[in-house]
mmCIF file of C-alpha atoms and ligand atoms in Angstrom:
data_model
loop_
_atom_site.group_PDB
_atom_site.id
_atom_site.type_symbol
_atom_site.label_atom_id
_atom_site.label_comp_id
_atom_site.label_asym_id
_atom_site.label_seq_id
_atom_site.Cartn_x
_atom_site.Cartn_y
_atom_site.Cartn_z
ATOM 1 C CA MET A 1 20.050 4.404 -3.514
ATOM 2 C CA PHE A 2 18.464 5.140 -6.915
ATOM 3 C CA GLU A 3 17.189 1.551 -7.010
ATOM 4 C CA ARG A 4 15.390 2.126 -3.666
ATOM 5 C CA LEU A 5 14.026 5.424 -4.957
ATOM 6 C CA ARG A 6 12.719 3.723 -8.091
ATOM 7 C CA GLU A 7 10.971 0.980 -6.131
ATOM 8 C CA ASP A 8 9.479 3.564 -3.736
ATOM 9 C CA ILE A 9 7.960 5.370 -6.721
ATOM 10 C CA GLN A 10 6.758 2.110 -8.270
ATOM 11 C CA SER A 11 5.075 1.166 -5.002
ATOM 12 C CA VAL A 12 2.989 4.355 -5.240
ATOM 13 C CA PHE A 13 1.831 3.459 -8.768
ATOM 14 C CA HIS A 14 0.888 -0.030 -7.573
ATOM 15 C CA ARG A 15 -1.169 1.206 -4.656
ATOM 16 C CA ASP A 16 -2.581 4.622 -5.601
ATOM 17 C CA PRO A 17 -4.673 4.852 -8.778
ATOM 18 C CA ALA A 18 -4.514 8.658 -8.473
ATOM 19 C CA ALA A 19 -0.731 8.738 -9.083
ATOM 20 C CA ARG A 20 -0.001 10.064 -12.597
ATOM 21 C CA ASN A 21 3.744 10.285 -13.140
ATOM 22 C CA ALA A 22 7.091 9.970 -11.335
ATOM 23 C CA PHE A 23 7.642 13.732 -11.085
ATOM 24 C CA GLU A 24 4.292 14.148 -9.365
ATOM 25 C CA VAL A 25 5.112 11.334 -6.936
ATOM 26 C CA LEU A 26 8.549 12.816 -6.172
ATOM 27 C CA THR A 27 7.171 16.260 -5.469
ATOM 28 C CA CYS A 28 3.604 15.857 -4.195
ATOM 29 C CA TYR A 29 3.535 12.747 -1.988
ATOM 30 C CA PRO A 30 4.236 13.649 1.668
ATOM 31 C CA GLY A 31 4.331 9.922 2.502
ATOM 32 C CA MET A 32 7.380 9.556 0.265
ATOM 33 C CA HIS A 33 9.092 12.597 1.811
ATOM 34 C CA ALA A 34 8.441 11.236 5.299
ATOM 35 C CA ILE A 35 9.961 7.846 4.406
ATOM 36 C CA TRP A 36 13.084 9.369 2.840
ATOM 37 C CA LEU A 37 13.616 11.636 5.844
ATOM 38 C CA HIS A 38 13.028 8.667 8.134
ATOM 39 C CA ARG A 39 15.786 6.706 6.377
ATOM 40 C CA ALA A 40 18.200 9.566 7.079
ATOM 41 C CA ALA A 41 16.989 9.876 10.680
ATOM 42 C CA HIS A 42 17.236 6.099 11.280
ATOM 43 C CA ALA A 43 20.786 5.988 9.869
ATOM 44 C CA LEU A 44 21.766 8.711 12.359
ATOM 45 C CA TRP A 45 19.907 6.937 15.191
ATOM 46 C CA VAL A 46 21.751 3.607 14.767
ATOM 47 C CA ARG A 47 25.076 5.504 14.635
ATOM 48 C CA GLU A 48 24.194 7.006 18.048
ATOM 49 C CA TRP A 49 23.641 10.540 16.661
ATOM 50 C CA LYS A 50 20.373 10.519 18.557
ATOM 51 C CA TRP A 51 19.691 14.230 18.953
ATOM 52 C CA LEU A 52 20.359 14.879 15.264
ATOM 53 C CA ALA A 53 18.152 11.896 14.394
ATOM 54 C CA ARG A 54 15.296 13.372 16.473
ATOM 55 C CA LEU A 55 15.844 16.737 14.804
ATOM 56 C CA VAL A 56 15.595 15.245 11.287
ATOM 57 C CA SER A 57 12.512 13.275 12.368
ATOM 58 C CA ASN A 58 10.935 16.417 13.794
ATOM 59 C CA PHE A 59 11.662 18.287 10.566
ATOM 60 C CA GLY A 60 9.904 15.445 8.695
ATOM 61 C CA ARG A 61 6.895 15.791 10.985
ATOM 62 C CA TRP A 62 6.799 19.558 10.462
ATOM 63 C CA LEU A 63 7.008 19.093 6.692
ATOM 64 C CA THR A 64 4.560 16.202 6.249
ATOM 65 C CA GLY A 65 2.399 15.817 9.367
ATOM 66 C CA ILE A 66 3.767 12.277 9.693
ATOM 67 C CA GLU A 67 5.681 11.417 12.856
ATOM 68 C CA ILE A 68 8.035 8.445 12.594
ATOM 69 C CA HIS A 69 10.373 7.914 15.527
ATOM 70 C CA PRO A 70 13.932 7.524 14.185
ATOM 71 C CA GLY A 71 14.288 4.231 16.094
ATOM 72 C CA ALA A 72 11.405 2.573 14.170
ATOM 73 C CA LYS A 73 12.497 -0.124 11.714
ATOM 74 C CA VAL A 74 10.879 0.154 8.289
ATOM 75 C CA GLY A 75 11.125 -2.323 5.389
ATOM 76 C CA ARG A 76 11.109 -1.755 1.646
ATOM 77 C CA ARG A 77 8.331 -0.321 -0.525
ATOM 78 C CA PHE A 78 6.581 1.174 2.502
ATOM 79 C CA PHE A 79 3.671 3.288 1.263
ATOM 80 C CA ILE A 80 1.984 6.019 3.283
ATOM 81 C CA ASP A 81 -1.067 7.421 1.488
ATOM 82 C CA HIS A 82 -2.083 10.985 2.407
ATOM 83 C CA GLY A 83 -0.246 10.563 5.684
ATOM 84 C CA MET A 84 -1.357 13.474 7.838
ATOM 85 C CA GLY A 85 -1.646 12.489 11.513
ATOM 86 C CA ILE A 86 0.319 9.225 11.340
ATOM 87 C CA VAL A 87 2.359 8.365 14.431
ATOM 88 C CA ILE A 88 4.864 5.474 14.447
ATOM 89 C CA GLY A 89 6.544 4.677 17.761
ATOM 90 C CA GLU A 90 10.166 3.971 18.583
ATOM 91 C CA THR A 91 10.019 0.172 18.762
ATOM 92 C CA ALA A 92 7.593 -0.353 15.884
ATOM 93 C CA GLU A 93 8.804 -2.720 13.171
ATOM 94 C CA ILE A 94 7.371 -2.600 9.665
ATOM 95 C CA GLY A 95 7.996 -5.299 7.044
ATOM 96 C CA ASN A 96 8.088 -4.952 3.257
ATOM 97 C CA ASP A 97 5.162 -3.696 1.119
ATOM 98 C CA VAL A 98 3.198 -2.324 4.060
ATOM 99 C CA THR A 99 0.568 0.395 3.455
ATOM 100 C CA LEU A 100 -0.687 2.938 5.993
ATOM 101 C CA TYR A 101 -3.352 5.557 5.466
ATOM 102 C CA GLN A 102 -3.780 8.896 7.191
ATOM 103 C CA GLY A 103 -4.348 9.058 10.930
ATOM 104 C CA VAL A 104 -2.858 5.649 11.772
ATOM 105 C CA THR A 105 -1.101 5.208 15.107
ATOM 106 C CA LEU A 106 1.365 2.385 15.738
ATOM 107 C CA GLY A 107 1.579 3.103 19.433
ATOM 108 C CA GLY A 108 2.245 1.666 22.870
ATOM 109 C CA THR A 109 0.036 1.120 25.895
ATOM 110 C CA SER A 110 2.733 1.262 28.562
ATOM 111 C CA TRP A 111 5.577 3.540 29.583
ATOM 112 C CA ASN A 112 7.982 0.626 30.029
ATOM 113 C CA LYS A 113 11.235 0.776 28.140
ATOM 114 C CA GLY A 114 11.805 -2.011 25.615
ATOM 115 C CA LYS A 115 9.471 -3.305 22.910
ATOM 116 C CA ARG A 116 6.111 -1.579 23.340
ATOM 117 C CA HIS A 117 4.941 -0.908 19.757
ATOM 118 C CA PRO A 118 3.541 -3.347 17.177
ATOM 119 C CA THR A 119 5.312 -5.326 14.480
ATOM 120 C CA LEU A 120 3.608 -5.308 11.063
ATOM 121 C CA GLU A 121 4.707 -8.161 8.827
ATOM 122 C CA ASP A 122 5.001 -7.986 5.036
ATOM 123 C CA GLY A 123 2.022 -6.737 3.035
ATOM 124 C CA VAL A 124 -0.079 -5.465 5.959
ATOM 125 C CA VAL A 125 -2.598 -2.685 5.179
ATOM 126 C CA VAL A 126 -3.811 -0.390 7.962
ATOM 127 C CA GLY A 127 -6.894 1.707 7.112
ATOM 128 C CA ALA A 128 -7.352 5.405 7.801
ATOM 129 C CA GLY A 129 -7.542 6.373 11.464
ATOM 130 C CA ALA A 130 -6.815 2.900 12.842
ATOM 131 C CA LYS A 131 -4.883 2.556 16.105
ATOM 132 C CA VAL A 132 -2.661 -0.474 16.575
ATOM 133 C CA LEU A 133 -1.495 -0.413 20.158
ATOM 134 C CA GLY A 134 0.945 -2.729 21.919
ATOM 135 C CA PRO A 135 3.969 -4.982 21.335
ATOM 136 C CA PHE A 136 2.213 -7.697 19.314
ATOM 137 C CA THR A 137 2.428 -8.872 15.700
ATOM 138 C CA VAL A 138 0.054 -8.211 12.827
ATOM 139 C CA GLY A 139 0.675 -11.185 10.526
ATOM 140 C CA ALA A 140 1.695 -10.994 6.879
ATOM 141 C CA GLY A 141 -1.019 -9.783 4.512
ATOM 142 C CA ALA A 142 -3.439 -8.880 7.327
ATOM 143 C CA LYS A 143 -5.748 -5.858 6.973
ATOM 144 C CA ILE A 144 -6.864 -3.478 9.691
ATOM 145 C CA GLY A 145 -10.112 -1.618 8.911
ATOM 146 C CA SER A 146 -10.318 2.138 9.038
ATOM 147 C CA ASN A 147 -10.874 3.509 12.546
ATOM 148 C CA ALA A 148 -10.321 0.113 14.211
ATOM 149 C CA VAL A 149 -8.565 -0.046 17.569
ATOM 150 C CA VAL A 150 -6.480 -3.205 17.709
ATOM 151 C CA THR A 151 -4.737 -4.263 20.921
ATOM 152 C CA LYS A 152 -4.122 -7.964 20.240
ATOM 153 C CA ALA A 153 -2.209 -9.966 17.639
ATOM 154 C CA VAL A 154 -3.842 -10.372 14.234
ATOM 155 C CA PRO A 155 -3.149 -13.639 12.354
ATOM 156 C CA ALA A 156 -1.589 -13.547 8.897
ATOM 157 C CA GLY A 157 -4.125 -12.835 6.150
ATOM 158 C CA ALA A 158 -6.909 -11.923 8.597
ATOM 159 C CA THR A 159 -8.968 -8.707 8.590
ATOM 160 C CA ALA A 160 -9.662 -6.888 11.855
ATOM 161 C CA VAL A 161 -12.321 -4.175 12.151
ATOM 162 C CA GLY A 162 -14.090 -2.183 14.856
ATOM 163 C CA ILE A 163 -13.453 -1.211 18.461
ATOM 164 C CA PRO A 164 -12.111 -3.357 19.995
ATOM 165 C CA GLY A 165 -10.721 -4.932 16.832
ATOM 166 C CA ARG A 166 -12.452 -8.189 15.900
ATOM 167 C CA ILE A 167 -11.478 -10.586 13.144
ATOM 168 C CA ILE A 168 -13.925 -10.809 10.228
ATOM 169 C CA VAL A 169 -14.517 -14.417 9.299
ATOM 170 C CA LYS A 170 -15.580 -14.896 5.699
ATOM 171 C CA THR A 171 -17.113 -18.047 4.311
ATOM 172 C CA ASP A 172 -15.284 -19.845 1.491
ATOM 173 C CA ALA A 173 -18.050 -18.756 -0.913
ATOM 174 C CA GLU A 174 -17.571 -15.085 0.029
ATOM 175 C CA GLN A 175 -13.803 -15.350 -0.431
ATOM 176 C CA GLU A 176 -14.259 -17.052 -3.790
ATOM 177 C CA ALA A 177 -16.699 -14.330 -4.925
ATOM 178 C CA LYS A 178 -14.195 -11.642 -3.930
ATOM 179 C CA ARG A 179 -11.383 -13.356 -5.851
ATOM 180 C CA LYS A 180 -13.588 -13.700 -8.915
ATOM 181 C CA ALA A 181 -14.378 -9.990 -8.773
ATOM 182 C CA MET A 182 -10.665 -9.260 -9.299
ATOM 183 C CA PHE A 183 -9.411 -10.408 -12.699
ATOM 184 C CA ASP A 184 -11.415 -13.534 -13.414
ATOM 185 C CA ALA A 185 -12.697 -12.191 -16.721
ATOM 186 C CA TYR A 186 -9.152 -12.642 -18.041
ATOM 187 C CA GLY A 187 -8.371 -15.918 -16.227
ATOM 188 C CA VAL A 188 -6.047 -14.250 -13.714
ATOM 189 C CA SER A 189 -6.915 -14.286 -10.024
ATOM 190 C CA GLU A 190 -5.425 -12.368 -7.110
ATOM 191 C CA ASP A 191 -3.687 -15.328 -5.481
ATOM 192 C CA MET A 192 -1.979 -16.763 -8.553
ATOM 193 C CA PRO A 193 1.632 -17.594 -7.689
ATOM 194 C CA ASP A 194 2.877 -16.737 -11.186
ATOM 195 C CA PRO A 195 4.637 -13.329 -11.070
ATOM 196 C CA VAL A 196 3.967 -12.732 -14.800
ATOM 197 C CA ALA A 197 0.254 -13.343 -14.269
ATOM 198 C CA ARG A 198 0.288 -10.992 -11.279
ATOM 199 C CA ALA A 199 2.036 -8.311 -13.341
ATOM 200 C CA ILE A 200 -0.556 -8.733 -16.100
ATOM 201 C CA GLY A 201 -3.252 -8.502 -13.459
ATOM 202 C CA GLN A 202 -1.797 -5.197 -12.228
ATOM 203 C CA LEU A 203 -1.698 -3.897 -15.810
ATOM 204 C CA LEU A 204 -5.316 -4.912 -16.347
ATOM 205 C CA ASP A 205 -6.317 -3.145 -13.162
ATOM 206 C CA HIS A 206 -4.518 -0.037 -14.348
ATOM 207 C CA LEU A 207 -6.134 -0.305 -17.787
ATOM 208 C CA HIS A 208 -9.506 -0.572 -16.116
ATOM 209 C CA ALA A 209 -8.882 2.649 -14.175
ATOM 210 C CA VAL A 210 -7.708 4.436 -17.354
ATOM 211 C CA ASP A 211 -10.829 3.186 -19.176
ATOM 212 C CA GLY A 212 -13.028 4.662 -16.460
ATOM 213 C CA ARG A 213 -11.273 7.999 -16.719
ATOM 214 C CA LEU A 214 -11.573 8.035 -20.531
ATOM 215 C CA GLU A 215 -15.258 7.268 -20.273
ATOM 216 C CA ASP A 216 -15.753 10.284 -18.002
ATOM 217 C CA MET A 217 -13.804 12.473 -20.419
ATOM 218 C CA CYS A 218 -15.874 11.254 -23.358
ATOM 219 C CA GLY A 219 -19.036 12.062 -21.408
ATOM 220 C CA ALA A 220 -17.760 15.593 -20.808
ATOM 221 C CA LEU A 221 -16.801 16.008 -24.496
ATOM 222 C CA LYS A 222 -20.239 14.797 -25.564
ATOM 223 C CA ASN A 223 -21.875 17.375 -23.293
ATOM 224 C CA LEU A 224 -19.799 20.014 -25.083
ATOM 225 C CA GLY A 225 -21.245 18.846 -28.424
ATOM 226 C CA SER A 226 -18.251 16.799 -29.687
ATOM 227 C CA ASP A 227 -18.732 13.408 -31.388
ATOM 228 C CA TYR A 228 -15.056 12.451 -30.919
ATOM 229 C CA CYS A 229 -15.988 9.356 -28.880
ATOM 230 C CA ALA A 230 -18.814 8.172 -31.134
ATOM 231 C CA LYS A 231 -16.572 5.637 -32.930
ATOM 232 C CA GLU A 232 -16.618 2.148 -31.367
ATOM 233 C CA LEU A 233 -13.335 0.705 -30.048
ATOM 234 C CA PRO A 234 -12.317 -2.761 -31.338
ATOM 235 C CA ALA A 235 -13.931 -5.360 -29.056
ATOM 236 C CA LEU A 236 -11.971 -7.893 -26.957
ATOM 237 C CA ARG A 237 -13.035 -11.431 -27.837
ATOM 238 C CA ASP A 238 -13.680 -13.878 -25.005
ATOM 239 C CA GLU A 239 -12.240 -16.793 -26.982
ATOM 240 C CA ASP A 240 -8.804 -15.096 -27.096
ATOM 241 C CA PHE A 241 -8.620 -15.501 -23.336
ATOM 242 C CA ALA A 242 -10.223 -18.952 -23.154
ATOM 243 C CA GLU A 243 -6.931 -20.744 -23.886
ATOM 244 C CA VAL A 244 -5.084 -18.842 -21.167
ATOM 245 C CA LYS A 245 -7.813 -19.881 -18.754
ATOM 246 C CA ALA A 246 -7.801 -23.558 -19.771
ATOM 247 C CA GLU A 247 -4.049 -24.238 -20.109
ATOM 248 C CA PRO A 248 -1.717 -23.797 -17.147
ATOM 249 C CA ARG A 249 1.688 -22.341 -18.165
ATOM 250 C CA SER A 250 3.990 -25.191 -19.152
ATOM 251 C CA ASP A 251 6.908 -23.737 -17.151
ATOM 252 C CA ALA A 252 4.853 -23.051 -13.974
ATOM 253 C CA ALA A 253 6.175 -26.101 -12.124
ATOM 254 C CA THR A 254 9.801 -25.191 -12.680
ATOM 255 C CA HIS A 255 9.587 -21.842 -10.863
HETATM 256 C C1 LIG B 1 -11.396 -3.526 6.637
HETATM 257 C C2 LIG B 1 -11.417 -3.573 5.138
HETATM 258 C C3 LIG B 1 -10.022 -3.819 4.620
HETATM 259 C C4 LIG B 1 -12.404 -4.712 4.814
HETATM 260 O O1 LIG B 1 -12.308 -5.147 3.529
HETATM 261 P P1 LIG B 1 -13.043 -6.487 3.033
HETATM 262 O O2 LIG B 1 -12.282 -7.684 3.433
HETATM 263 O O3 LIG B 1 -13.286 -6.243 1.599
HETATM 264 O O4 LIG B 1 -14.372 -6.562 3.880
HETATM 265 P P2 LIG B 1 -15.867 -6.213 3.418
HETATM 266 O O5 LIG B 1 -15.927 -4.890 2.759
HETATM 267 O O6 LIG B 1 -16.382 -7.406 2.678
HETATM 268 O O7 LIG B 1 -16.614 -6.092 4.818
HETATM 269 C C5 LIG B 1 -16.803 -7.195 5.695
HETATM 270 C C6 LIG B 1 -17.590 -6.724 6.909
HETATM 271 O O8 LIG B 1 -16.791 -5.829 7.700
HETATM 272 C C7 LIG B 1 -17.455 -4.576 7.842
HETATM 273 N N1 LIG B 1 -16.420 -3.535 7.775
HETATM 274 C C8 LIG B 1 -15.596 -3.287 6.735
HETATM 275 N N2 LIG B 1 -14.767 -2.277 7.063
HETATM 276 C C9 LIG B 1 -15.077 -1.898 8.314
HETATM 277 C C10 LIG B 1 -14.561 -0.904 9.181
HETATM 278 N N3 LIG B 1 -13.541 -0.125 8.818
HETATM 279 N N4 LIG B 1 -15.084 -0.805 10.424
HETATM 280 C C11 LIG B 1 -16.115 -1.599 10.799
HETATM 281 N N5 LIG B 1 -16.653 -2.572 10.021
HETATM 282 C C12 LIG B 1 -16.134 -2.695 8.789
HETATM 283 C C13 LIG B 1 -18.425 -4.516 6.668
HETATM 284 O O9 LIG B 1 -19.485 -3.659 6.942
HETATM 285 C C14 LIG B 1 -18.837 -5.950 6.564
HETATM 286 O O10 LIG B 1 -19.761 -6.228 7.596
HETATM 287 P P3 LIG B 1 -20.963 -7.294 7.347
HETATM 288 O O11 LIG B 1 -20.305 -8.604 7.037
HETATM 289 O O12 LIG B 1 -21.683 -7.267 8.657
HETATM 290 O O13 LIG B 1 -21.729 -6.740 6.197
HETATM 291 C C15 LIG B 1 -11.917 -2.254 4.511
HETATM 292 O O14 LIG B 1 -13.297 -2.060 4.733
HETATM 293 C C16 LIG B 1 -11.184 -1.017 5.076
HETATM 294 O O15 LIG B 1 -11.528 -0.455 6.097
HETATM 295 N N6 LIG B 1 -10.119 -0.607 4.359
HETATM 296 C C17 LIG B 1 -9.358 0.586 4.662
HETATM 297 C C18 LIG B 1 -9.525 1.567 3.536
HETATM 298 C C19 LIG B 1 -9.054 2.959 3.900
HETATM 299 O O16 LIG B 1 -8.719 3.301 4.998
HETATM 300 N N7 LIG B 1 -9.004 3.786 2.885
HETATM 301 C C20 LIG B 1 -8.574 5.122 3.038
HETATM 302 C C21 LIG B 1 -8.480 5.753 1.681
HETATM 303 S S1 LIG B 1 -8.139 7.469 1.834
#
């Protein structure tokens, strides 16, 4: 249980640059509270304690503004950012590492019993206010734009935007430019299979965000007449990263 709790908290740090520490995440993230209450509600639901399950789910809704039917199946490291106004239907299925923003509906378009809500595979991101309606699948790693209304399957890795949802097709050059904008300065790109490189990439991203915040603070200090930030930081040298870029890891093929 503590392991699950730890990975829930980690998932917030990975996906919300505003998260500062574990205590803050535990106490101030309604998305987390909704997920924990949903786990309790779902456990009751599958043991046929249906009324109690609905009661726990309703308490979660009252507390967080997020409505997850206790019958919905949710994977690991599910992250709900902000959360208010989210509705997840009874037969929705959510894979691992899925992210939803506020105002998302995973709903149905019919009153038939049986599967009537969508299935989101691993790593799907659904933007604020989007509606995903019907018993189809949104493939692994797909993104749904904010305020889109999607009523048909979305292939893995695709991005759907607008009403009705349409798939954005990007040229190879555009995709390459986007990848380069990630971590290319350090020789690490988003789709590298190496988990160590990915972890370093995440750290660099975090460092970048911290840098930005420090810069703002220095600006504010300077306005107050302080010269605390006048001293230069030691520079990073390009050549220190050149080797990493040129030489693939010798053990890469064995993993
Ligand atoms: C859909 C999304 C994932 C697209 O990301 P992307 O792959 O980087 O796509 P781009 O930003 O390059 O945009 C590609 C095209 O789609 C359009 N587009 C992007 N998001 C859109 C949206 N939500 N609705 C309609 N069109 C959208 C862009 O204008 C662009 O159009 P163009 O090619 O005609 O110029 C992103 O825009 C989005 O909506 N993310 C959700 C974020 C969110 O909800 N945040 C909430 C924080 S509180």
